[in-house]
Amino acid sequence: MKIGTIDLGSRPVVLAPMEDVTDPSFRLICKEQGAAMVYTEFVSSEALVRDIPSTVRKLQINDEERPVVIQIYGRDPEAMVEAARIVERANPDLIDINFGCPVKKVAGKGAGAGMLRDIPKLLSITEKVVKAVSTPVTVKTRLGWDCENKIIGDLAPRLQDCGIAALTVHGRTRSQMYTGEADWNPIGALKADSRIEIPIIGNGDITTPEKALDAFETYKVDGIMVGRGAIGAPWIFHEIKHFFETGEKKEVPVTEKFGMLMRQIRESIKSKDERRGILHIRRHLAATPLLKGLPDFRPLRIKMLRADTLEQLADIFEEIQTIYFPEE
């Protein structure tokens, strides 16, 4: 799959943009594990234009994680154009527009997936941003606002006409949020649509190598995006890549998985401080499949999620490995 001049190879698997998740450390680990491309946390156009320090920091990218995409969102056309120009100076490989975030504080204010209720404005913003920068612009969106308004089949060609270089579609509507199962049939229909010439990336419920392969073989997408399946599990990219190359499932060793989580904790603390760094990483610890289904694990889980020092977490990890993975 090529987006502009960027060649991501065949069957690329990319890391989705996720707020409070895809910071530089996590992106780099996912890249090392086999992610073909990574996305930053989404960036508020209005906050960026106002030069809010916490937002400006999200523009920090490293050459080691390339190709890397900076994603912006907003509802004001002028702010989106100015934000795109600011982002371009950070030198990302691509600029992505978020028309898919379903959370109330974003969509409820008319940004993110909220744009799916104002298609003329959505298209106008897209066209203006594309014309404002020389960096290729892509879009990430959903099937529609709700199940009665799955408009992606009509919307995709119009977005293409605006000049975007690729389109990512999450297989749910905004009203579904993250409930139920992602519907990939409309995504597959886009690939079968003779009007569509740009790459189509599918997103939604990619949590195993088998699901990743099925997305390519059944729906013929050009690429797939992994979001929640990577939280607390950056090794998913390595396991998918190995499955694609060999046809065999091979899990990353448990000791390496714990090592990656400890690296995330240390780097999170380094970039923030011990208290804030641990608070930031708790989402990964709570979600990691490494600790799912362990018998009688609840007391240790509570202890882990209440720990507030690196030393405490290191001791808890050692205790978990001794009890549950003694032969690893």
Short mmCIF file of C-alpha atoms in Angstrom, two decimals:
data_model
loop_
_atom_site.label_atom_id
_atom_site.label_comp_id
_atom_site.label_asym_id
_atom_site.label_seq_id
_atom_site.Cartn_x
_atom_site.Cartn_y
_atom_site.Cartn_z
CA MET A 1 0.00 0.00 0.00
CA LYS A 2 1.29 3.44 -0.94
CA ILE A 3 -0.01 6.71 0.47
CA GLY A 4 1.50 9.49 -1.56
CA THR A 5 5.16 8.54 -1.81
CA ILE A 6 5.10 6.43 1.36
CA ASP A 7 5.31 2.72 0.64
CA LEU A 8 4.00 0.67 3.55
CA GLY A 9 4.45 -2.68 1.82
CA SER A 10 1.85 -5.37 1.41
CA ARG A 11 -0.79 -5.98 4.09
CA PRO A 12 0.38 -3.18 6.40
CA VAL A 13 -0.89 -3.05 9.98
CA VAL A 14 -0.87 0.42 11.52
CA LEU A 15 -1.34 1.79 15.03
CA ALA A 16 -4.51 3.82 15.53
CA PRO A 17 -4.54 7.29 17.07
CA MET A 18 -5.75 7.04 20.67
CA GLU A 19 -5.98 9.84 23.21
CA ASP A 20 -3.83 9.25 26.31
CA VAL A 21 -2.44 6.10 24.69
CA THR A 22 -0.32 6.75 21.61
CA ASP A 23 2.41 8.86 23.18
CA PRO A 24 5.95 8.79 21.67
CA SER A 25 7.15 5.91 23.86
CA PHE A 26 4.22 3.64 23.04
CA ARG A 27 4.40 4.51 19.34
CA LEU A 28 8.07 3.59 19.19
CA ILE A 29 7.54 0.26 20.92
CA CYS A 30 4.71 -0.58 18.49
CA LYS A 31 6.95 0.42 15.60
CA GLU A 32 9.71 -1.86 16.88
CA GLN A 33 7.17 -4.68 17.16
CA GLY A 34 6.17 -4.36 13.51
CA ALA A 35 3.62 -1.54 13.12
CA ALA A 36 3.94 -0.27 9.55
CA MET A 37 2.89 3.25 10.54
CA VAL A 38 1.90 4.99 13.78
CA TYR A 39 -0.44 7.86 14.65
CA THR A 40 -0.14 10.44 17.40
CA GLU A 41 -2.87 11.20 19.89
CA PHE A 42 -5.42 13.46 18.26
CA VAL A 43 -4.66 17.17 18.40
CA SER A 44 -7.28 19.87 18.98
CA SER A 45 -7.01 22.43 16.20
CA GLU A 46 -8.31 25.25 18.37
CA ALA A 47 -5.95 24.42 21.25
CA LEU A 48 -3.05 24.22 18.82
CA VAL A 49 -3.85 27.59 17.29
CA ARG A 50 -4.02 29.04 20.82
CA ASP A 51 -0.56 27.53 21.48
CA ILE A 52 -1.67 25.49 24.51
CA PRO A 53 1.55 23.81 25.77
CA SER A 54 0.00 20.37 26.45
CA THR A 55 -1.34 20.32 22.90
CA VAL A 56 1.86 21.58 21.29
CA ARG A 57 3.77 18.76 23.04
CA LYS A 58 1.70 16.24 21.08
CA LEU A 59 3.53 17.35 17.93
CA GLN A 60 6.79 15.82 19.18
CA ILE A 61 7.80 13.00 16.85
CA ASN A 62 11.03 11.06 16.38
CA ASP A 63 12.65 9.78 13.21
CA GLU A 64 12.79 6.28 14.72
CA GLU A 65 8.99 5.99 14.63
CA ARG A 66 8.51 7.02 11.00
CA PRO A 67 6.33 6.89 9.06
CA VAL A 68 4.28 8.81 11.60
CA VAL A 69 0.96 10.63 11.23
CA ILE A 70 -0.25 13.62 13.23
CA GLN A 71 -4.04 13.70 13.54
CA ILE A 72 -6.05 16.89 14.04
CA TYR A 73 -9.70 17.51 14.85
CA GLY A 74 -12.03 20.47 15.15
CA ARG A 75 -15.15 22.09 13.79
CA ASP A 76 -13.91 25.53 12.76
CA PRO A 77 -12.58 25.59 9.16
CA GLU A 78 -10.12 28.43 9.75
CA ALA A 79 -8.70 26.82 12.88
CA MET A 80 -8.36 23.48 11.10
CA VAL A 81 -6.46 25.11 8.23
CA GLU A 82 -4.14 26.99 10.56
CA ALA A 83 -3.60 23.87 12.69
CA ALA A 84 -2.70 21.87 9.60
CA ARG A 85 -0.07 24.46 8.70
CA ILE A 86 1.37 24.35 12.22
CA VAL A 87 1.40 20.55 12.14
CA GLU A 88 3.18 20.56 8.79
CA ARG A 89 6.09 22.42 10.38
CA ALA A 90 6.52 19.46 12.76
CA ASN A 91 7.28 17.42 9.62
CA PRO A 92 5.00 14.38 9.93
CA ASP A 93 4.78 11.97 7.03
CA LEU A 94 1.01 12.48 6.79
CA ILE A 95 -1.65 14.71 8.32
CA ASP A 96 -4.89 12.96 9.27
CA ILE A 97 -8.27 14.56 9.93
CA ASN A 98 -10.39 12.98 12.65
CA PHE A 99 -14.03 12.71 11.65
CA GLY A 100 -14.59 9.62 13.78
CA CYS A 101 -14.08 10.30 17.50
CA PRO A 102 -17.41 9.39 19.16
CA VAL A 103 -16.89 10.71 22.69
CA LYS A 104 -19.39 13.29 23.86
CA LYS A 105 -16.92 16.07 24.63
CA VAL A 106 -15.76 15.94 20.99
CA ALA A 107 -18.67 14.68 18.86
CA GLY A 108 -21.25 16.46 20.99
CA LYS A 109 -19.61 19.76 20.09
CA GLY A 110 -19.70 19.05 16.38
CA ALA A 111 -16.12 17.84 15.93
CA GLY A 112 -14.85 14.29 15.33
CA ALA A 113 -17.80 12.03 14.47
CA GLY A 114 -20.07 15.03 15.07
CA MET A 115 -19.06 16.18 11.59
CA LEU A 116 -21.05 13.27 10.17
CA ARG A 117 -24.17 15.35 10.86
CA ASP A 118 -22.88 18.23 8.71
CA ILE A 119 -21.47 16.71 5.53
CA PRO A 120 -21.14 20.00 3.59
CA LYS A 121 -18.98 21.41 6.38
CA LEU A 122 -17.02 18.16 6.68
CA LEU A 123 -16.21 18.27 2.97
CA SER A 124 -15.39 21.96 3.07
CA ILE A 125 -12.92 21.49 5.93
CA THR A 126 -11.32 18.55 4.14
CA GLU A 127 -10.87 20.44 0.90
CA LYS A 128 -9.47 23.53 2.64
CA VAL A 129 -6.97 21.52 4.69
CA VAL A 130 -5.79 19.58 1.61
CA LYS A 131 -5.19 22.83 -0.27
CA ALA A 132 -3.46 24.50 2.68
CA VAL A 133 -0.57 22.03 3.02
CA SER A 134 1.78 20.09 0.77
CA THR A 135 1.91 17.09 3.14
CA PRO A 136 -0.54 14.35 2.05
CA VAL A 137 -3.81 14.53 3.99
CA THR A 138 -5.86 11.49 5.02
CA VAL A 139 -9.18 11.06 6.83
CA LYS A 140 -10.39 8.70 9.54
CA THR A 141 -14.14 8.37 10.05
CA ARG A 142 -17.00 5.97 10.83
CA LEU A 143 -19.86 4.37 8.89
CA GLY A 144 -22.18 7.24 9.79
CA TRP A 145 -23.84 8.94 12.73
CA ASP A 146 -26.24 6.08 13.51
CA CYS A 147 -27.56 2.86 12.00
CA GLU A 148 -30.22 4.75 10.03
CA ASN A 149 -27.54 6.93 8.48
CA LYS A 150 -24.68 4.73 7.30
CA ILE A 151 -23.43 7.16 4.70
CA ILE A 152 -19.86 6.01 4.14
CA GLY A 153 -20.64 4.59 0.68
CA ASP A 154 -21.68 8.03 -0.57
CA LEU A 155 -19.22 9.98 1.55
CA ALA A 156 -16.02 8.18 0.53
CA PRO A 157 -16.04 9.24 -3.17
CA ARG A 158 -16.73 12.83 -2.14
CA LEU A 159 -13.82 12.79 0.30
CA GLN A 160 -11.66 11.38 -2.46
CA ASP A 161 -12.72 14.26 -4.70
CA CYS A 162 -11.49 16.65 -1.98
CA GLY A 163 -8.00 15.32 -2.60
CA ILE A 164 -7.31 13.06 0.38
CA ALA A 165 -4.59 10.46 -0.08
CA ALA A 166 -6.22 7.62 1.90
CA LEU A 167 -9.31 6.87 3.98
CA THR A 168 -9.61 4.90 7.22
CA VAL A 169 -13.05 3.63 8.21
CA HIS A 170 -14.03 2.29 11.61
CA GLY A 171 -16.79 -0.28 11.18
CA ARG A 172 -19.22 1.28 13.64
CA THR A 173 -21.48 4.31 13.70
CA ARG A 174 -21.06 7.10 16.21
CA SER A 175 -24.14 5.98 18.13
CA GLN A 176 -22.58 2.54 18.64
CA MET A 177 -19.50 4.06 20.27
CA TYR A 178 -17.44 0.87 20.85
CA THR A 179 -20.33 -1.51 21.56
CA GLY A 180 -21.34 -4.54 19.53
CA GLU A 181 -19.22 -5.88 16.72
CA ALA A 182 -17.61 -3.79 14.02
CA ASP A 183 -19.33 -4.19 10.64
CA TRP A 184 -16.69 -4.60 7.95
CA ASN A 185 -19.15 -5.19 5.10
CA PRO A 186 -19.48 -1.48 4.21
CA ILE A 187 -15.68 -1.24 4.29
CA GLY A 188 -15.41 -4.15 1.88
CA ALA A 189 -18.04 -2.49 -0.32
CA LEU A 190 -15.78 0.54 -0.66
CA LYS A 191 -13.00 -1.65 -2.00
CA ALA A 192 -15.44 -3.11 -4.54
CA ASP A 193 -16.59 0.38 -5.60
CA SER A 194 -14.99 1.24 -8.94
CA ARG A 195 -15.08 4.93 -8.05
CA ILE A 196 -12.62 4.48 -5.17
CA GLU A 197 -8.98 4.81 -6.19
CA ILE A 198 -7.35 5.80 -2.90
CA PRO A 199 -6.20 3.23 -0.32
CA ILE A 200 -8.84 2.06 2.17
CA ILE A 201 -7.74 1.14 5.69
CA GLY A 202 -10.16 -0.88 7.82
CA ASN A 203 -10.48 -0.45 11.58
CA GLY A 204 -12.46 -2.19 14.29
CA ASP A 205 -12.04 -5.26 16.50
CA ILE A 206 -8.64 -6.38 15.21
CA THR A 207 -7.46 -8.22 18.30
CA THR A 208 -5.84 -11.40 16.92
CA PRO A 209 -3.66 -12.41 13.97
CA GLU A 210 -6.57 -14.43 12.57
CA LYS A 211 -8.88 -11.40 12.55
CA ALA A 212 -6.15 -9.35 10.90
CA LEU A 213 -5.72 -11.87 8.11
CA ASP A 214 -9.48 -12.20 7.62
CA ALA A 215 -9.76 -8.44 7.18
CA PHE A 216 -7.38 -8.57 4.24
CA GLU A 217 -8.67 -11.76 2.67
CA THR A 218 -12.42 -11.21 3.11
CA TYR A 219 -12.75 -7.44 2.71
CA LYS A 220 -9.74 -6.80 0.43
CA VAL A 221 -8.67 -3.68 2.31
CA ASP A 222 -5.34 -2.08 1.53
CA GLY A 223 -4.35 -1.85 5.18
CA ILE A 224 -5.72 -2.45 8.66
CA MET A 225 -5.57 -0.34 11.80
CA VAL A 226 -5.25 -1.72 15.32
CA GLY A 227 -6.57 0.40 18.17
CA ARG A 228 -7.80 -1.03 21.46
CA GLY A 229 -6.21 -4.39 20.63
CA ALA A 230 -2.80 -2.76 21.11
CA ILE A 231 -3.49 -1.14 24.49
CA GLY A 232 -1.33 -2.97 26.99
CA ALA A 233 -0.25 -5.27 24.16
CA PRO A 234 2.17 -3.59 21.73
CA TRP A 235 3.44 -7.06 20.83
CA ILE A 236 0.27 -7.67 18.80
CA PHE A 237 2.04 -6.21 15.77
CA HIS A 238 4.86 -8.75 16.03
CA GLU A 239 2.41 -11.63 16.40
CA ILE A 240 0.33 -10.49 13.41
CA LYS A 241 3.42 -10.02 11.26
CA HIS A 242 4.75 -13.47 12.17
CA PHE A 243 1.39 -15.04 11.35
CA PHE A 244 1.29 -13.32 7.97
CA GLU A 245 4.81 -14.43 7.12
CA THR A 246 4.63 -18.04 8.34
CA GLY A 247 0.98 -18.97 8.72
CA GLU A 248 1.76 -20.01 12.27
CA LYS A 249 0.78 -18.45 15.58
CA LYS A 250 3.71 -17.64 17.82
CA GLU A 251 3.22 -15.56 20.92
CA VAL A 252 5.92 -13.23 22.18
CA PRO A 253 7.48 -14.78 25.32
CA VAL A 254 5.89 -13.69 28.59
CA THR A 255 9.15 -12.30 29.93
CA GLU A 256 9.41 -10.03 26.89
CA LYS A 257 5.82 -8.87 27.36
CA PHE A 258 6.48 -7.93 30.97
CA GLY A 259 9.65 -6.22 29.79
CA MET A 260 7.70 -4.07 27.34
CA LEU A 261 5.20 -3.07 30.00
CA MET A 262 8.00 -2.15 32.42
CA ARG A 263 9.67 -0.12 29.67
CA GLN A 264 6.41 1.77 29.13
CA ILE A 265 6.18 2.47 32.85
CA ARG A 266 9.77 3.73 33.08
CA GLU A 267 9.50 5.91 29.99
CA SER A 268 6.14 7.29 31.09
CA ILE A 269 7.68 8.27 34.42
CA LYS A 270 10.68 9.79 32.66
CA SER A 271 8.54 11.96 30.37
CA LYS A 272 6.23 13.13 33.17
CA ASP A 273 7.10 12.27 36.78
CA GLU A 274 6.51 9.21 38.94
CA ARG A 275 2.97 10.05 40.02
CA ARG A 276 1.65 11.28 36.67
CA GLY A 277 3.61 8.71 34.71
CA ILE A 278 2.06 5.82 36.65
CA LEU A 279 -1.42 7.33 36.40
CA HIS A 280 -0.93 7.56 32.64
CA ILE A 281 0.17 3.94 32.28
CA ARG A 282 -2.64 2.42 34.37
CA ARG A 283 -4.88 2.24 31.31
CA HIS A 284 -2.39 -0.11 29.68
CA LEU A 285 -2.05 -2.20 32.84
CA ALA A 286 -5.81 -2.49 33.24
CA ALA A 287 -6.31 -3.51 29.60
CA THR A 288 -3.38 -5.82 28.97
CA PRO A 289 -4.46 -9.31 27.83
CA LEU A 290 -1.34 -10.66 29.51
CA LEU A 291 -3.18 -10.62 32.84
CA LYS A 292 -6.67 -11.56 31.66
CA GLY A 293 -8.20 -14.76 32.97
CA LEU A 294 -5.62 -15.48 35.66
CA PRO A 295 -7.25 -17.40 38.54
CA ASP A 296 -7.72 -15.53 41.82
CA PHE A 297 -5.94 -12.52 40.35
CA ARG A 298 -8.26 -9.81 41.67
CA PRO A 299 -6.27 -8.96 44.84
CA LEU A 300 -3.05 -8.59 42.84
CA ARG A 301 -4.85 -6.59 40.16
CA ILE A 302 -6.15 -4.12 42.74
CA LYS A 303 -2.69 -3.92 44.27
CA MET A 304 -1.14 -3.27 40.84
CA LEU A 305 -3.60 -0.54 39.91
CA ARG A 306 -3.13 1.17 43.28
CA ALA A 307 0.66 1.11 43.19
CA ASP A 308 2.14 4.59 43.02
CA THR A 309 5.88 3.98 42.69
CA LEU A 310 8.06 2.26 40.12
CA GLU A 311 9.55 0.05 42.84
CA GLN A 312 6.11 -1.17 43.90
CA LEU A 313 5.13 -2.03 40.33
CA ALA A 314 8.41 -3.84 39.71
CA ASP A 315 7.86 -5.94 42.83
CA ILE A 316 4.26 -6.71 41.82
CA PHE A 317 5.35 -7.76 38.33
CA GLU A 318 7.94 -10.09 39.85
CA GLU A 319 5.28 -11.56 42.16
CA ILE A 320 2.88 -12.10 39.23
CA GLN A 321 5.55 -13.85 37.18
CA THR A 322 6.57 -16.05 40.10
CA ILE A 323 2.99 -17.13 40.83
CA TYR A 324 1.50 -17.40 37.36
CA PHE A 325 4.41 -17.84 34.95
CA PRO A 326 7.08 -19.76 36.93
CA GLU A 327 8.40 -21.64 33.90
CA GLU A 328 8.67 -18.65 31.58
#
